[in-house]
mmCIF file of C-alpha atoms in Angstrom:
data_model
loop_
_atom_site.group_PDB
_atom_site.id
_atom_site.type_symbol
_atom_site.label_atom_id
_atom_site.label_comp_id
_atom_site.label_asym_id
_atom_site.label_seq_id
_atom_site.Cartn_x
_atom_site.Cartn_y
_atom_site.Cartn_z
ATOM 1 C CA MET Y 14 -30.511 -2.948 4.040
ATOM 2 C CA SER Y 15 -30.478 -2.855 0.245
ATOM 3 C CA SER Y 16 -29.145 0.717 0.265
ATOM 4 C CA PRO Y 17 -25.795 -0.079 1.964
ATOM 5 C CA SER Y 18 -25.296 -3.148 -0.255
ATOM 6 C CA LYS Y 19 -26.033 -1.110 -3.410
ATOM 7 C CA ARG Y 20 -23.644 1.581 -2.224
ATOM 8 C CA ARG Y 21 -20.958 -1.042 -1.507
ATOM 9 C CA GLU Y 22 -21.431 -2.472 -4.996
ATOM 10 C CA MET Y 23 -21.306 0.968 -6.601
ATOM 11 C CA ASP Y 24 -18.168 2.022 -4.675
ATOM 12 C CA VAL Y 25 -16.296 -1.191 -5.466
ATOM 13 C CA MET Y 26 -17.287 -0.937 -9.135
ATOM 14 C CA LYS Y 27 -16.123 2.707 -9.263
ATOM 15 C CA LEU Y 28 -12.783 1.572 -7.853
ATOM 16 C CA MET Y 29 -12.531 -1.270 -10.382
ATOM 17 C CA MET Y 30 -13.355 1.060 -13.291
ATOM 18 C CA SER Y 31 -10.704 3.559 -12.203
ATOM 19 C CA ASP Y 32 -6.959 3.018 -12.572
ATOM 20 C CA TYR Y 33 -6.780 0.639 -9.608
ATOM 21 C CA THR Y 34 -6.311 -3.094 -9.886
ATOM 22 C CA VAL Y 35 -8.807 -4.786 -7.566
ATOM 23 C CA GLU Y 36 -8.613 -8.448 -6.563
ATOM 24 C CA THR Y 37 -11.716 -9.766 -4.819
ATOM 25 C CA ILE Y 38 -11.352 -12.349 -2.067
ATOM 26 C CA ASN Y 39 -13.850 -15.229 -1.940
ATOM 27 C CA ASP Y 40 -15.742 -13.733 -4.917
ATOM 28 C CA GLY Y 41 -17.478 -11.157 -2.735
ATOM 29 C CA LEU Y 42 -17.395 -7.399 -2.423
ATOM 30 C CA ASN Y 43 -16.711 -7.354 1.328
ATOM 31 C CA GLU Y 44 -13.005 -8.208 1.121
ATOM 32 C CA PHE Y 45 -10.558 -7.358 -1.609
ATOM 33 C CA ASN Y 46 -7.026 -6.204 -2.319
ATOM 34 C CA VAL Y 47 -6.191 -3.042 -4.204
ATOM 35 C CA GLU Y 48 -2.927 -2.255 -5.944
ATOM 36 C CA PHE Y 49 -1.796 1.117 -4.599
ATOM 37 C CA HIS Y 50 1.067 3.167 -6.058
ATOM 38 C CA GLY Y 51 3.067 5.567 -3.897
ATOM 39 C CA PRO Y 52 2.253 9.214 -4.575
ATOM 40 C CA LYS Y 53 4.383 11.182 -7.024
ATOM 41 C CA GLU Y 54 7.086 13.413 -5.575
ATOM 42 C CA SER Y 55 7.173 11.455 -2.315
ATOM 43 C CA LEU Y 56 9.650 9.022 -0.783
ATOM 44 C CA TYR Y 57 7.165 6.305 -1.766
ATOM 45 C CA GLU Y 58 7.019 7.172 -5.486
ATOM 46 C CA GLY Y 59 7.519 4.137 -7.720
ATOM 47 C CA ALA Y 60 6.544 1.678 -4.989
ATOM 48 C CA VAL Y 61 3.457 -0.544 -5.244
ATOM 49 C CA TRP Y 62 1.549 -2.005 -2.298
ATOM 50 C CA LYS Y 63 -1.227 -4.472 -1.916
ATOM 51 C CA ILE Y 64 -3.854 -2.852 0.309
ATOM 52 C CA ARG Y 65 -6.347 -5.152 2.031
ATOM 53 C CA VAL Y 66 -9.823 -3.645 2.282
ATOM 54 C CA GLU Y 67 -12.623 -5.107 4.382
ATOM 55 C CA LEU Y 68 -16.033 -3.494 4.196
ATOM 56 C CA PRO Y 69 -18.286 -3.931 7.232
ATOM 57 C CA ASP Y 70 -21.953 -4.827 6.735
ATOM 58 C CA ALA Y 71 -22.869 -1.253 7.695
ATOM 59 C CA TYR Y 72 -20.612 0.341 5.044
ATOM 60 C CA PRO Y 73 -20.788 3.261 4.089
ATOM 61 C CA TYR Y 74 -22.108 4.225 7.521
ATOM 62 C CA LYS Y 75 -19.177 2.421 9.128
ATOM 63 C CA SER Y 76 -15.642 2.903 7.793
ATOM 64 C CA PRO Y 77 -13.729 0.299 5.812
ATOM 65 C CA SER Y 78 -10.820 -1.520 7.417
ATOM 66 C CA ILE Y 79 -7.634 -0.698 5.507
ATOM 67 C CA GLY Y 80 -4.222 -2.324 5.830
ATOM 68 C CA PHE Y 81 -0.957 -2.691 3.931
ATOM 69 C CA VAL Y 82 -0.263 -6.331 3.045
ATOM 70 C CA ASN Y 83 3.378 -5.829 2.089
ATOM 71 C CA LYS Y 84 5.644 -3.958 4.498
ATOM 72 C CA ILE Y 85 5.955 -0.201 4.552
ATOM 73 C CA TYR Y 86 8.121 1.966 6.789
ATOM 74 C CA HIS Y 87 5.893 4.756 8.048
ATOM 75 C CA PRO Y 88 5.134 6.223 11.495
ATOM 76 C CA ASN Y 89 1.366 5.748 11.067
ATOM 77 C CA VAL Y 90 1.376 2.172 9.743
ATOM 78 C CA ASP Y 91 1.995 -0.808 11.998
ATOM 79 C CA GLU Y 92 4.934 -2.665 10.467
ATOM 80 C CA LEU Y 93 3.744 -6.150 11.428
ATOM 81 C CA SER Y 94 -0.026 -5.961 10.862
ATOM 82 C CA GLY Y 95 -0.115 -3.238 8.186
ATOM 83 C CA SER Y 96 -2.858 -1.434 10.122
ATOM 84 C CA VAL Y 97 -3.242 2.231 9.274
ATOM 85 C CA CYS Y 98 -3.635 5.035 11.817
ATOM 86 C CA LEU Y 99 -5.684 7.558 9.899
ATOM 87 C CA ASP Y 100 -8.236 9.765 11.680
ATOM 88 C CA VAL Y 101 -10.531 10.066 8.674
ATOM 89 C CA ILE Y 102 -10.903 6.274 8.547
ATOM 90 C CA ASN Y 103 -10.730 5.475 12.260
ATOM 91 C CA GLN Y 104 -12.679 8.357 13.820
ATOM 92 C CA SER Y 105 -14.189 10.880 11.434
ATOM 93 C CA TRP Y 106 -15.466 8.613 8.648
ATOM 94 C CA SER Y 107 -18.612 9.827 6.918
ATOM 95 C CA PRO Y 108 -20.926 8.146 4.379
ATOM 96 C CA MET Y 109 -20.043 11.083 2.120
ATOM 97 C CA PHE Y 110 -16.641 9.420 1.596
ATOM 98 C CA ASP Y 111 -16.159 6.492 -0.732
ATOM 99 C CA LEU Y 112 -13.406 4.040 -1.613
ATOM 100 C CA LEU Y 113 -11.971 6.323 -4.279
ATOM 101 C CA ASN Y 114 -11.446 8.954 -1.552
ATOM 102 C CA VAL Y 115 -9.435 6.393 0.402
ATOM 103 C CA PHE Y 116 -7.093 5.631 -2.501
ATOM 104 C CA GLU Y 117 -6.968 9.008 -4.219
ATOM 105 C CA VAL Y 118 -6.865 11.300 -1.180
ATOM 106 C CA PHE Y 119 -6.522 9.676 2.248
ATOM 107 C CA LEU Y 120 -3.695 7.169 1.634
ATOM 108 C CA PRO Y 121 -1.636 9.550 -0.555
ATOM 109 C CA GLN Y 122 -2.013 12.248 2.130
ATOM 110 C CA LEU Y 123 -0.905 9.749 4.779
ATOM 111 C CA LEU Y 124 2.255 8.932 2.816
ATOM 112 C CA LEU Y 125 2.984 12.549 1.899
ATOM 113 C CA TYR Y 126 2.438 13.927 5.406
ATOM 114 C CA PRO Y 127 3.314 11.378 8.106
ATOM 115 C CA ASN Y 128 2.366 12.274 11.677
ATOM 116 C CA PRO Y 129 5.137 11.069 14.018
ATOM 117 C CA SER Y 130 3.287 12.441 17.068
ATOM 118 C CA ASP Y 131 0.540 9.785 16.706
ATOM 119 C CA PRO Y 132 2.534 6.684 15.742
ATOM 120 C CA LEU Y 133 1.669 3.050 15.187
ATOM 121 C CA ASN Y 134 5.332 2.413 14.369
ATOM 122 C CA GLY Y 135 7.274 4.033 17.219
ATOM 123 C CA ASP Y 136 10.661 3.255 15.666
ATOM 124 C CA ALA Y 137 9.760 5.011 12.410
ATOM 125 C CA ALA Y 138 8.317 7.998 14.291
ATOM 126 C CA SER Y 139 11.363 8.290 16.521
ATOM 127 C CA LEU Y 140 13.799 8.012 13.616
ATOM 128 C CA MET Y 141 11.811 10.537 11.588
ATOM 129 C CA MET Y 142 12.027 13.089 14.414
ATOM 130 C CA LYS Y 143 15.696 12.391 15.308
ATOM 131 C CA ASP Y 144 17.352 11.818 11.929
ATOM 132 C CA ARG Y 145 15.267 12.681 8.878
ATOM 133 C CA LYS Y 146 17.997 11.668 6.420
ATOM 134 C CA GLN Y 147 18.307 8.174 7.926
ATOM 135 C CA TYR Y 148 14.489 7.882 8.082
ATOM 136 C CA ASP Y 149 14.223 8.796 4.375
ATOM 137 C CA GLN Y 150 16.861 6.179 3.539
ATOM 138 C CA LYS Y 151 15.002 3.474 5.484
ATOM 139 C CA VAL Y 152 11.722 4.359 3.734
ATOM 140 C CA LYS Y 153 13.447 3.973 0.363
ATOM 141 C CA GLU Y 154 15.005 0.650 1.414
ATOM 142 C CA TYR Y 155 11.588 -0.722 2.412
ATOM 143 C CA CYS Y 156 10.070 0.484 -0.858
ATOM 144 C CA GLU Y 157 12.831 -1.232 -2.816
ATOM 145 C CA ARG Y 158 12.642 -4.452 -0.805
ATOM 146 C CA TYR Y 159 8.906 -4.876 -0.206
ATOM 147 C CA ALA Y 160 6.923 -2.704 -2.617
ATOM 148 C CA LYS Y 161 8.228 -3.234 -6.132
ATOM 149 C CA GLU Y 162 5.889 -5.978 -7.376
ATOM 150 C CA ALA Y 163 2.423 -5.513 -8.788
ATOM 151 C CA ILE Y 164 -0.206 -7.796 -7.263
ATOM 152 C CA THR Y 165 -2.217 -8.893 -10.263
ATOM 153 C CA ASN Y 166 -0.390 -7.614 -13.305
ATOM 154 C CA SER Y 167 1.048 -10.904 -14.530
ATOM 155 C CA THR Y 168 3.639 -9.279 -16.765
ATOM 156 C CA ALA Y 169 4.970 -7.270 -13.832
ATOM 157 C CA GLU Y 170 5.092 -10.438 -11.733
ATOM 158 C CA VAL Y 171 6.902 -12.315 -14.485
ATOM 159 C CA GLU Y 172 9.352 -9.458 -15.018
ATOM 160 C CA SER Y 173 10.104 -9.107 -11.319
ATOM 161 C CA SER Y 174 10.486 -12.859 -10.826
ATOM 162 C CA ASP Y 175 12.739 -12.990 -13.911
ATOM 163 C CA GLU Y 176 14.777 -10.135 -12.436
ATOM 164 C CA ASP Y 177 15.067 -11.990 -9.141
ATOM 165 C CA ILE Y 178 16.175 -15.147 -10.923
ATOM 166 C CA SER Y 179 18.527 -13.351 -13.274
ATOM 167 C CA ASP Y 180 20.032 -11.374 -10.377
ATOM 168 C CA GLU Y 181 20.743 -14.619 -8.552
ATOM 169 C CA GLU Y 182 21.926 -16.415 -11.665
ATOM 170 C CA SER Y 183 23.906 -13.512 -13.033
ATOM 171 C CA GLY Y 184 25.690 -13.103 -9.710
ATOM 172 C CA SER Y 185 26.941 -16.683 -9.868
ATOM 173 C CA SER Y 186 27.233 -16.936 -13.644
ATOM 174 C CA ASP Y 187 29.162 -13.648 -13.895
ATOM 175 C CA ASP Y 188 31.647 -15.052 -11.402
ATOM 176 C CA ASP Y 189 31.803 -18.310 -13.342
ATOM 177 C CA ILE Y 190 32.215 -16.496 -16.639
ATOM 178 C CA ALA Y 191 34.783 -14.158 -15.176
ATOM 179 C CA GLY Y 192 36.608 -17.146 -13.712
ATOM 180 C CA HIS Y 193 36.612 -19.020 -17.023
ATOM 181 C CA ALA Y 194 37.510 -16.001 -19.129
ATOM 182 C CA ASP Y 195 40.558 -14.973 -17.072
ATOM 183 C CA PRO Y 196 42.751 -18.108 -17.496
#
């Protein structure tokens, strides 16, 4: 079985050498997290997710398991588990595909073209079909709340944690300052 392990190694290395930030789990190539940015010109643009990838022993002959770690509001992603309902991964996977296909084609396509008729998140699918404007707003709220931090970029983590702290502090300190300045 050296061929599947070499292919796994090659695919993970290709992903690491591309623009994706990859965080291995337990120092192996079977489980890792990938930083995934929402596609341009979509409701998800500007958002960043941590995607958990698990490669089965039979990869590339068997598809990878893909899931969102941080929450996303989408008809084809289970809100609690992060599981993805994507035919090309779940049913029609082929060894011709690789991990770059997943992150450069399959996931962006999923976010750009949700399929509410085959939902994992029934609430999102229902809202999308009944009230597109409200659905769009909820997607943006989830992006803002759950998908703004980078997973391994320490400067992004520091900036976002500083923003969180300064938001909290500035809310109280602005009131204090305003209170002291008025008398």
